[in-house]
Coordinates of C-alpha atoms in Angstrom, one line a residue:
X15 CA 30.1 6.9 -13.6
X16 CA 32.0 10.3 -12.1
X17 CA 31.0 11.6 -8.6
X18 CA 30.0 15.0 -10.9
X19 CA 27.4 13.0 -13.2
X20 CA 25.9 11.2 -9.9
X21 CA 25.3 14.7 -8.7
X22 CA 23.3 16.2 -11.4
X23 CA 20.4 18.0 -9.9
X24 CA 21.6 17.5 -6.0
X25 CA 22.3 20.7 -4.2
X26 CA 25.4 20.0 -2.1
X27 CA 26.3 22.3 0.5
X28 CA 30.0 21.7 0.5
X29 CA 32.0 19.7 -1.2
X30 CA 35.1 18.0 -0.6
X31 CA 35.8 15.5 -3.1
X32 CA 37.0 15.5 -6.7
X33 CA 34.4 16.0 -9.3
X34 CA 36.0 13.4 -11.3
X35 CA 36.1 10.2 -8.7
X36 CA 35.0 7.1 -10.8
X37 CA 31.9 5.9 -8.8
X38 CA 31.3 2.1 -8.9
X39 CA 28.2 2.1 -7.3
X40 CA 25.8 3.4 -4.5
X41 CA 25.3 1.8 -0.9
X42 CA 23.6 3.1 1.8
X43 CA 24.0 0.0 3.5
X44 CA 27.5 -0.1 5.6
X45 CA 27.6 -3.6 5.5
X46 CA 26.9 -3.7 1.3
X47 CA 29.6 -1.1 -0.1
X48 CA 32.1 -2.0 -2.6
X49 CA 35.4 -0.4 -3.1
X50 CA 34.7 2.6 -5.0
X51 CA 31.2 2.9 -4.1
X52 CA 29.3 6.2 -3.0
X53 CA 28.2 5.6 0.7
X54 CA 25.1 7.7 1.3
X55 CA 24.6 8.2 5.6
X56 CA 20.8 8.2 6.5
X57 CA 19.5 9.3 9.7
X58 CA 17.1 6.4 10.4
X59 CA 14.3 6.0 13.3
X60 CA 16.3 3.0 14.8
X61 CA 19.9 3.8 13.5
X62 CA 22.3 7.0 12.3
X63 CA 24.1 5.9 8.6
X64 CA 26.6 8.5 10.2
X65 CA 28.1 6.1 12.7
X66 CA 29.0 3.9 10.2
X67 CA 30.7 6.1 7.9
X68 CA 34.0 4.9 9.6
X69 CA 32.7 1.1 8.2
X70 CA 31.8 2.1 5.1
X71 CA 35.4 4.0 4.1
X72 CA 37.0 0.7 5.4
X73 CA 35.3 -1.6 2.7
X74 CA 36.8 1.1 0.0
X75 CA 33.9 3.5 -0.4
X76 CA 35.8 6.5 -2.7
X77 CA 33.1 8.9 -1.3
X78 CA 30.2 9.7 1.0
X79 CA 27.3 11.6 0.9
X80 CA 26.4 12.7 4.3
X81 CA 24.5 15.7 6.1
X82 CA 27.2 15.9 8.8
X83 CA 30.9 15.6 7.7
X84 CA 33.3 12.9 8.8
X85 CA 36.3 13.3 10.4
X86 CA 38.3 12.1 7.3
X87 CA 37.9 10.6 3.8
X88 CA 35.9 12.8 0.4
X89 CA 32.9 13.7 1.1
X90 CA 29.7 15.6 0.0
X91 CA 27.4 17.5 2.3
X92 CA 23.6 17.6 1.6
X93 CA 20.3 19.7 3.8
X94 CA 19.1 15.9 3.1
X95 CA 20.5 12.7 1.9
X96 CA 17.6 10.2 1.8
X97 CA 16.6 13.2 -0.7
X98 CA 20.3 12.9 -2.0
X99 CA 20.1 9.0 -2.6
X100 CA 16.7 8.9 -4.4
X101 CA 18.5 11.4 -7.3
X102 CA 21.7 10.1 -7.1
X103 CA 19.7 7.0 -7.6
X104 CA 17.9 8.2 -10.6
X105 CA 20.8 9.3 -11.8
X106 CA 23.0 6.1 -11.8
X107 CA 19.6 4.1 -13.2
X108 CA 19.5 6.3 -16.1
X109 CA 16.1 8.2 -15.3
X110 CA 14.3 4.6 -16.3
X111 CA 11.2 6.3 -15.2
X112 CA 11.2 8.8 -18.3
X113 CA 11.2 5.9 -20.4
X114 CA 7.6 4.9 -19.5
X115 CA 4.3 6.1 -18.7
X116 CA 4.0 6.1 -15.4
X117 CA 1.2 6.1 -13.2
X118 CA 1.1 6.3 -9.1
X119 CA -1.9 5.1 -6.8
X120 CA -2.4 6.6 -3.2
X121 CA -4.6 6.8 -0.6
X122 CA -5.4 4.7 2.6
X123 CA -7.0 1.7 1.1
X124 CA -7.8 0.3 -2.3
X125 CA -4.3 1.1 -3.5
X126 CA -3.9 -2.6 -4.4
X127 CA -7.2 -3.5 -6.4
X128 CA -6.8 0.0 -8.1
X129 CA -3.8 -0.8 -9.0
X130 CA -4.7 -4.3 -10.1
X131 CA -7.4 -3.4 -12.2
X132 CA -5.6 -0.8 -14.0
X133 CA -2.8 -3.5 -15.4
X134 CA -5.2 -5.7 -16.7
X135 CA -7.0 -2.5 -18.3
X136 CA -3.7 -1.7 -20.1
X137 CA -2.5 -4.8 -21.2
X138 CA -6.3 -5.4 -22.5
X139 CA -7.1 -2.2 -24.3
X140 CA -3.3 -1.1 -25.0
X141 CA -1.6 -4.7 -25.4
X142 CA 1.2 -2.9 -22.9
X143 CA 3.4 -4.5 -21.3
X144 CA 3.1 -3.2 -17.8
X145 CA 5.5 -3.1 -14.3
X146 CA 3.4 -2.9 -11.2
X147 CA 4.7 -2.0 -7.9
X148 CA 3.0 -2.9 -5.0
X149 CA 2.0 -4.0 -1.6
X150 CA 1.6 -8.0 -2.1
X151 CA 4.5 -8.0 -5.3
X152 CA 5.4 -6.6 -7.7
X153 CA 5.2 -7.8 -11.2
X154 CA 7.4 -7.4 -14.8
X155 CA 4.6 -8.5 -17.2
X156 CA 3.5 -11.4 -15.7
X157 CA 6.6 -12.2 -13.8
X158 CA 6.4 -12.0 -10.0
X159 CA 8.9 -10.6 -7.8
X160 CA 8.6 -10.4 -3.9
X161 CA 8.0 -7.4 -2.4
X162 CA 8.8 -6.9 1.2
X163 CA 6.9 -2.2 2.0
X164 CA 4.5 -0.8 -0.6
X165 CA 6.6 1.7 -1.9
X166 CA 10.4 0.2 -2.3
X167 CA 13.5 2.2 -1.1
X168 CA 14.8 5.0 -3.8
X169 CA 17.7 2.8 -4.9
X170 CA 16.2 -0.5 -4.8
X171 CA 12.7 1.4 -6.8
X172 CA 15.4 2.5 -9.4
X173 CA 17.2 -0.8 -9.9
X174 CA 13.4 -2.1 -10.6
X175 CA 12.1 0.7 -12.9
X176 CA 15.8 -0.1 -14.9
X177 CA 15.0 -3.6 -15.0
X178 CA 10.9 -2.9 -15.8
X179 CA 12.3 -0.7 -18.8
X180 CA 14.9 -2.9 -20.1
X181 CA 12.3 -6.1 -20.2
X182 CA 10.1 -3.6 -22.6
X183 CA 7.4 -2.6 -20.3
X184 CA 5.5 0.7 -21.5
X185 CA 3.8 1.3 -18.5
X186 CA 4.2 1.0 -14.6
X187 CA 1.7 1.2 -12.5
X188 CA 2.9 1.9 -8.9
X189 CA 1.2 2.1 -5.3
X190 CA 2.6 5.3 -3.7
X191 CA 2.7 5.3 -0.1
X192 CA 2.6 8.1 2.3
X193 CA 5.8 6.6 3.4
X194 CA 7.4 7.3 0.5
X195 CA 6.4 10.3 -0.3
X196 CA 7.5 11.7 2.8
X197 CA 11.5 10.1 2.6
X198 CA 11.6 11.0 -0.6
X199 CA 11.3 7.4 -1.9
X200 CA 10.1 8.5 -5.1
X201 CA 11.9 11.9 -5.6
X202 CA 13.0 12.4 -9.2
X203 CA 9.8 10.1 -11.1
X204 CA 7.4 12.7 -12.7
X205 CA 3.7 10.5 -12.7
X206 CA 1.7 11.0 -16.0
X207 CA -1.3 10.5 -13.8
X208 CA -1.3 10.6 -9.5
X209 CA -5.0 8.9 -8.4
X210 CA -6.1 9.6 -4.6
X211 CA -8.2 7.2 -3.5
X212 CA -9.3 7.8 0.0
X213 CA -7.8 8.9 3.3
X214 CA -8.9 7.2 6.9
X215 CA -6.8 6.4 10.1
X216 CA -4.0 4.9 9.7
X217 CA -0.6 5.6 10.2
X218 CA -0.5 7.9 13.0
X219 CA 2.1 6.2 14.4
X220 CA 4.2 7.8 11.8
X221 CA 2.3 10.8 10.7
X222 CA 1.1 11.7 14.3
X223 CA -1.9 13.5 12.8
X224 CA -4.4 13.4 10.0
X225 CA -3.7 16.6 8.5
X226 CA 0.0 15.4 8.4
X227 CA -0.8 12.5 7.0
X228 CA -3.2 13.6 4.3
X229 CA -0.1 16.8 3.4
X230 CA 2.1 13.6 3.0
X231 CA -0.4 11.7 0.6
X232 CA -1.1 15.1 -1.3
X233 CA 2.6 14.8 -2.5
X234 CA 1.5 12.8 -5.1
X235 CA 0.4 16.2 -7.1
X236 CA 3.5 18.0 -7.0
X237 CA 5.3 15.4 -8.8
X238 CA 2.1 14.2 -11.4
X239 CA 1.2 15.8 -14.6
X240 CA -2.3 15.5 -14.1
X241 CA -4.7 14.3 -10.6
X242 CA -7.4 13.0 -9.9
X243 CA -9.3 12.9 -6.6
X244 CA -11.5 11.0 -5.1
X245 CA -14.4 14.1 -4.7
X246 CA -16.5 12.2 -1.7
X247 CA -13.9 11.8 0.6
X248 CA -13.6 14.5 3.0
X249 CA -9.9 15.2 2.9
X250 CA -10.3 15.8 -0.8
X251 CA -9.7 19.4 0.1
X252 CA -6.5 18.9 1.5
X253 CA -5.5 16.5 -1.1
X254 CA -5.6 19.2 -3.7
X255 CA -4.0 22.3 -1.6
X256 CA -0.7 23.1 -3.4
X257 CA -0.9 20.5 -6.3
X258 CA 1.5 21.5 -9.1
X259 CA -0.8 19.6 -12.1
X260 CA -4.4 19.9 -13.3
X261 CA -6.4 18.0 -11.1
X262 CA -9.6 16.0 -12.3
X263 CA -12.8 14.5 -9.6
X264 CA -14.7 11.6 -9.7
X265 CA -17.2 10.6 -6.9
X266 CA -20.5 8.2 -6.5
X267 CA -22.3 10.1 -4.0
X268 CA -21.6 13.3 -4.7
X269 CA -20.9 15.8 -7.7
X270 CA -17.9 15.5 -10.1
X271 CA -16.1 15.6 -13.6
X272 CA -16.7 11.6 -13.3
X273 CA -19.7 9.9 -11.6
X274 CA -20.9 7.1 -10.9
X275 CA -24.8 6.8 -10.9
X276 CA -27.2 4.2 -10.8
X277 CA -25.4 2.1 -8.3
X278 CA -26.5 -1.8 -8.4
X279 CA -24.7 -4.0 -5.5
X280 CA -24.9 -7.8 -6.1
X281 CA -23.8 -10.7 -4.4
X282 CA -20.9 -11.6 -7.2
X283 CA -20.5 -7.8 -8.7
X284 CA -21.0 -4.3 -8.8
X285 CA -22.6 -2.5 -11.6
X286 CA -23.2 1.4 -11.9
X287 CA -23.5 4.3 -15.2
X288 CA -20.3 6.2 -15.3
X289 CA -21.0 10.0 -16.6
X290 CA -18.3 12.0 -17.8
X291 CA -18.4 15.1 -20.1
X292 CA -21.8 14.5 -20.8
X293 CA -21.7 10.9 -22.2
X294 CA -22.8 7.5 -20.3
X295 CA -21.2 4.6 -20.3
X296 CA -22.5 1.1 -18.5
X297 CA -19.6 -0.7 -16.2
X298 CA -19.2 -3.6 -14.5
X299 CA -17.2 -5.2 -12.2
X300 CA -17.1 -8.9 -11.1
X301 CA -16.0 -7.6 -6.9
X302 CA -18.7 -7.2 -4.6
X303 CA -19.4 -4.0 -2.3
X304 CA -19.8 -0.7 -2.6
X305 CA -15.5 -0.1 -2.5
X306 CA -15.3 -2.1 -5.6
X307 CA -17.8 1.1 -7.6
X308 CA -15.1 3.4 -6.1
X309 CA -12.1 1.3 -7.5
X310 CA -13.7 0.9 -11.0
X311 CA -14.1 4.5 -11.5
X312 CA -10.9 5.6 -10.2
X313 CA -9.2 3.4 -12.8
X314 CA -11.8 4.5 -15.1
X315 CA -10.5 7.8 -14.7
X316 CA -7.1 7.1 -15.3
X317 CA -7.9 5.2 -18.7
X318 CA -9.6 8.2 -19.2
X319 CA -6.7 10.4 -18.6
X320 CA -4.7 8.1 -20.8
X321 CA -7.0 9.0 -23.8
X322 CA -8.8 5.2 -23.6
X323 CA -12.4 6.1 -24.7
X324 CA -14.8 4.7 -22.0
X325 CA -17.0 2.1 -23.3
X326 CA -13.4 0.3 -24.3
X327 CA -12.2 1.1 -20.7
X328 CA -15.9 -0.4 -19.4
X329 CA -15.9 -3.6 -21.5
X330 CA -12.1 -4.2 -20.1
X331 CA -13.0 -3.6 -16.5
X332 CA -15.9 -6.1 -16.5
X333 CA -13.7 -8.9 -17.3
X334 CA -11.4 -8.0 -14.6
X335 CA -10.4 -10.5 -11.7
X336 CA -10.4 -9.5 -7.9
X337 CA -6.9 -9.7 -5.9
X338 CA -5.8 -12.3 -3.3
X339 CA -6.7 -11.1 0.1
X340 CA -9.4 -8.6 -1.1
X341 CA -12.8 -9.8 -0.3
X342 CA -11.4 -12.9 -1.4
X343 CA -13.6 -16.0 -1.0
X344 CA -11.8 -19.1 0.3
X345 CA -13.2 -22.7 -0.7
X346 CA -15.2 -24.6 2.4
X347 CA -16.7 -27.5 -0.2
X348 CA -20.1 -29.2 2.1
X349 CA -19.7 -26.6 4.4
X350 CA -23.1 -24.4 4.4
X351 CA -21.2 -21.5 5.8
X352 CA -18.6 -18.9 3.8
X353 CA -15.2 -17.8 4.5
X354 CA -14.1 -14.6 3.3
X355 CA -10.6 -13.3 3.9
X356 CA -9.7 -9.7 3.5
X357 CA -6.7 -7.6 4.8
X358 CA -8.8 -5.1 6.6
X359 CA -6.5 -3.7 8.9
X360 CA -7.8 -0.3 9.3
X361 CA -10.9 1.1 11.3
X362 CA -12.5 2.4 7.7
X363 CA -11.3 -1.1 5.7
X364 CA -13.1 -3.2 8.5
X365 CA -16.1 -1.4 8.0
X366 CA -15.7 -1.1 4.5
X367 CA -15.8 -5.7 4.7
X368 CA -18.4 -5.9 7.2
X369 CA -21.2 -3.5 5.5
X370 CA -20.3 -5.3 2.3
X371 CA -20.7 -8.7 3.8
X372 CA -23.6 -7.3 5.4
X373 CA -25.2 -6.6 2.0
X374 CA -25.3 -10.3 1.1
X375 CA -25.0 -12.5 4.0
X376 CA -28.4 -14.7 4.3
X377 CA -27.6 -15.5 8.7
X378 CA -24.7 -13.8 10.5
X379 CA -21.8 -12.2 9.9
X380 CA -18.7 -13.2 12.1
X381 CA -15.7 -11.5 12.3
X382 CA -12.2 -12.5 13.5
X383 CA -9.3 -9.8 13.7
X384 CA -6.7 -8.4 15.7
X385 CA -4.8 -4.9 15.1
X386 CA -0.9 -5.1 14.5
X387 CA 1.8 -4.0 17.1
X388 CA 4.3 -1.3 17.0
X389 CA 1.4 1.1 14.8
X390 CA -0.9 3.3 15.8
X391 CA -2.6 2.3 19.0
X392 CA -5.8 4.8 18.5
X393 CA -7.7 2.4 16.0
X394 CA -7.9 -0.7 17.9
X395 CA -10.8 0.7 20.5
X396 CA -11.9 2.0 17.0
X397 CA -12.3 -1.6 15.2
X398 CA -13.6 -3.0 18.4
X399 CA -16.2 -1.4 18.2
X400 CA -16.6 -1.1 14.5
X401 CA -16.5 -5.1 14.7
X402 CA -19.4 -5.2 17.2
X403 CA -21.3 -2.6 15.7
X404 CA -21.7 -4.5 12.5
X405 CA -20.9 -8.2 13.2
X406 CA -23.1 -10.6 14.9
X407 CA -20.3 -12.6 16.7
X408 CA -16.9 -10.8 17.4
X409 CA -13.7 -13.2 17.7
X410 CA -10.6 -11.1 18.9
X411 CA -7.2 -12.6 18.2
X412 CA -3.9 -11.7 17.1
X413 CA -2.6 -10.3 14.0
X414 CA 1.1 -9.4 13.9
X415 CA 2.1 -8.3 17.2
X416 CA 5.5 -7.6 16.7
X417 CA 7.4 -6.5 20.2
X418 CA 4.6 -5.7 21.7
X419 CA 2.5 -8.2 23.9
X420 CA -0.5 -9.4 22.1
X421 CA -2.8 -9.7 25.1
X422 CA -2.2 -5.6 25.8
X423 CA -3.4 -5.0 22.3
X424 CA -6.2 -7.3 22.2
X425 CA -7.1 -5.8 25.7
X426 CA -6.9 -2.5 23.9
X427 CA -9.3 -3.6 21.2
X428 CA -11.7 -5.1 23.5
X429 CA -11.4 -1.4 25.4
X430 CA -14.3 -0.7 22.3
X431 CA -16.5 -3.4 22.7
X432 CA -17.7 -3.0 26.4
X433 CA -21.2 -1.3 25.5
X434 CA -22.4 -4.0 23.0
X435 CA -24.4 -6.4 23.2
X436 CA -22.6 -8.5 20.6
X437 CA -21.5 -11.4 21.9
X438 CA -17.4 -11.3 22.0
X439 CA -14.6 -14.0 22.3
X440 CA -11.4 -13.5 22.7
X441 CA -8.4 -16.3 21.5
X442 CA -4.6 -15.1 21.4
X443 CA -3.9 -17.8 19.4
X444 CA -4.6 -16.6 15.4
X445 CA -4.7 -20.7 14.2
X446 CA -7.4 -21.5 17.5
X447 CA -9.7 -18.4 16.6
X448 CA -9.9 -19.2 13.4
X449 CA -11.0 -23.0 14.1
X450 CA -13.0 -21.9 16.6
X451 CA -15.1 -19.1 14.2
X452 CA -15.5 -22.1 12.0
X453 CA -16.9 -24.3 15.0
X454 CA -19.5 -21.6 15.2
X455 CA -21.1 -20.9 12.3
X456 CA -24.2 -21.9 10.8
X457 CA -26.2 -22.1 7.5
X458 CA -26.0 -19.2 5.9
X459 CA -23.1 -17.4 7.9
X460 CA -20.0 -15.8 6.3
X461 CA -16.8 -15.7 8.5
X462 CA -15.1 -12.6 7.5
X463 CA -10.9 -13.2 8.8
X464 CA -9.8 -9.4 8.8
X465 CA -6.4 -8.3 8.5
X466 CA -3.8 -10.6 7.0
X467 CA -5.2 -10.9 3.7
X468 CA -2.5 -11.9 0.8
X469 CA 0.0 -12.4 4.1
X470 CA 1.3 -16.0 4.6
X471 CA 3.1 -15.1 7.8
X472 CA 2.4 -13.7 11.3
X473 CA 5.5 -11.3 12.9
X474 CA 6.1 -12.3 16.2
X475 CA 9.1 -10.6 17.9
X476 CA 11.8 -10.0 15.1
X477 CA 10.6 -12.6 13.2
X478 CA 7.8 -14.2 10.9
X479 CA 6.8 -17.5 11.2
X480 CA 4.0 -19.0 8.5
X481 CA 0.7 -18.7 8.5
X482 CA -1.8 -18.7 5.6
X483 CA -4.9 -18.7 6.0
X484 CA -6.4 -20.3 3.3
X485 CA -4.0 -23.3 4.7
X486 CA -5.8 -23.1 8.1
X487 CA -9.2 -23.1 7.0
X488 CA -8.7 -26.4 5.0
X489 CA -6.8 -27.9 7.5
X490 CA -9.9 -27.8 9.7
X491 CA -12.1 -28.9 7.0
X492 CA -9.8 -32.1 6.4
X493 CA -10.0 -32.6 10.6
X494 CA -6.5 -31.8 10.9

């Protein structure tokens, strides 16, 4: 492909290379260009692409997009190149996103079931073939792929929309993080339908306040044709400030275009009467908790959108199956107690598990977490005291620590315990907690084991060494 076609819809401010430079490829990666390649220099947090410009020419790159020229060698200058590499990006993958319908998920939490549920509504009631990018994988049809962020970078996101097109699928269903909205991860897809979810603390690490993180999120609507917004959530407001598309509500508490009324929490589902231009439909939806009515009519809303009628939409949705690491119930056969894992990682999330546990646990509630290293410290006083506030036994351990010291973050999250009565226990050691919760509980009890969810690993350092949970628990139960 020439330089001039990788450019389309770029606005370089200078240019010093020839228009008509045959472009092999695109690298932003030093270490991964091939001769003839386009090198594109990011300005990371830990790193400047512009150091290794000099690298990059070496291995044969014929030019490089950059935001501060080099001292030799074609280049073109751009105001922002991870902007730059997302449509350059586009461009080389042929726009595959214009080749489906394609539909982005935000929001703090329930990005994953949402997204989940919405597949299995469109290859039910469409017989679509559908790509879904996401936090635990993402999927061609029903083939798997690893996933390794929620929201891939722009180049690697274009390579799999090509690929999602090329295998035939009609739909792609994709979890949009804040992240990516913000680096420009997604630049250049136009979303048939953006759905906002919810917004709670999380993040603030990265987005250093709520406003900023909810102005990141509310992206979403200047790149989607039409919106629709979770109406009960208190950032809704925000969410829709300078949207470029129609923008539709749905809501269970309060008013909205689409309600939810007649809420019925079970142990084993949810069920509720959706209301929506003056018709009823019944729904139901095999997940327990009060979340899961939320989830069901945001997808609702988007099969709505999508011109599925909803009592089609309704009858698909109660056949739907929850997602691994969502309130997911893990086998303890002779065991009189229940073990629940869920990856609750955020102050909302954890209290979003425990009051839903709370709703059908017959003795106590127990709850083992820890909060993650290197992200925003404010929310572990937060869970800690969420955690005592609405378990009956508090186990405090380690989740993925990173580089920092797990004992300062589990003394952070204890910090938010020390005016409850709830009895607390602290264990470093994830594997020992966990045994330990089990040691504990009684007839009746559900251990809920926050945090890691679908994860099979724990990051420790620079690296992540295995650990699944589902794997533990049995191991314990077998005496090993």
């Amino acid at each position: 492909m020439k330089l001039q076609e990788l450019l389309r819809g770029l606005d370089p401010l200078e240019l010093q290379a020839s228009p008509e430079t045959e472009i092999t490829g695109i690298a932003y990666d030093s270490r991964a260009v091939q001769p003839g390649n386009l090198f594109v220099a990011i300005r990371g947090f830990d790193t400047d692409g512009h150091k290794y410009i000099p690298m990059a020419q070496e291995r044969g790159a014929a030019c490089v997009l950059c935001e501060t020229a080099p001292a030799k060698g074609s280049y073109v200058r751009l105001a922002d190149t991870r902007l730059g590499l997302a449509l350059a990006a586009a461009n080389w993958y042929g726009h595959p996103a214009k080749e489906m319908t394609m539909l982005g998920v935000t929001g703090t939490n329930g990005k994953t079931t949402t997204t989940y549920l919405l597949k299995h509504l469109l290859e039910d009631c469409l017989g679509a073939k559908v790509g879904l990018v996401g936090t635990i994988l993402n999927m061609i049809g029903e083939e798997v792929l690893p996933t390794e962020r929620t929201t891939p970078e722009s180049l690697e996101l274009q390579a799999l929309l090509r690929q999602m097109a090329d295998a035939g699928c009609t739909h792609v269903i994709m979890e949009v993080s804040s992240h990516a909205l913000y680096l420009h991860r997604v630049a250049g897809i136009q979303f048939d339908v953006g759905l906002f979810t919810n917004l709670t603390q999380d993040h603030l690490d990265f987005h250093h306040t709520m406003e900023e993180y909810g102005r990141a999120k509310a992206l979403l609507f200047r790149q989607s044709r039409v919106g629709l917004v979770n109406a009960d959530d208190p950032w809704a407001g925000l969410l829709m400030e300078g949207a470029a598309c129609p923008i539709h509500t749905y809501a269970v508490r309060g008013e909205a275009e689409l309600e939810a009324r007649d809420v019925d929490l079970e142990i084993d589902h949810v069920a509720f009467t959706a209301r929506w231009q003056g018709r009823e439909t019944a729904c139901r939806l095999g997940i327990p908790g009060a979340f899961s009515v939320y989830n069901a009519l945001g997808a609702l809303g988007v099969a709505l959108a999508l011109g599925i009628p909803a009592d089609r939409a309704a009858a698909s949705l109660a056949t739907a199956k929850g997602v691994k690491g969502r309130a997911e119930v893990v086998p303890t056969p002779g065991k009189p107690y229940t073990v629940l894992i869920d990856y609750s990682h955020t102050p909302d999330s954890l209290e979003n598990i425990l009051k839903t546990v709370r709703e059908f646990a017959r003795s106590r509630v127990i709850a083992v977490f820890g909060c993650g290293g290197d992200r925003d410290p404010i929310k572990r006083p937060i869970m800690g005291k969420i955690g005592v506030d609405l378990a009956d036994l508090v186990v405090i351990t380690s989740d993925n620590p990173r580089t920092e010291n797990p004992m300062a973050i589990i003394d952070q999250i204890v910090e938010g315990t020390k005016h409850s009565d709830t009895p607390v226990t602290v264990i470093e050691n994830r594997r020992q907690a966990i045994r330990w919760a089990m040691d504990q509980a009684g007839p009746g009890d559900v251990i809920v084991l926050a945090g890691k969810g679908h994860e099979t690993y724990q990051e420790i350092g620079h690296e992540k060494f295995h650990l699944d949970e589902r794997e533990e628990v049995a191991a314990h139960l077998m005496g090993n």
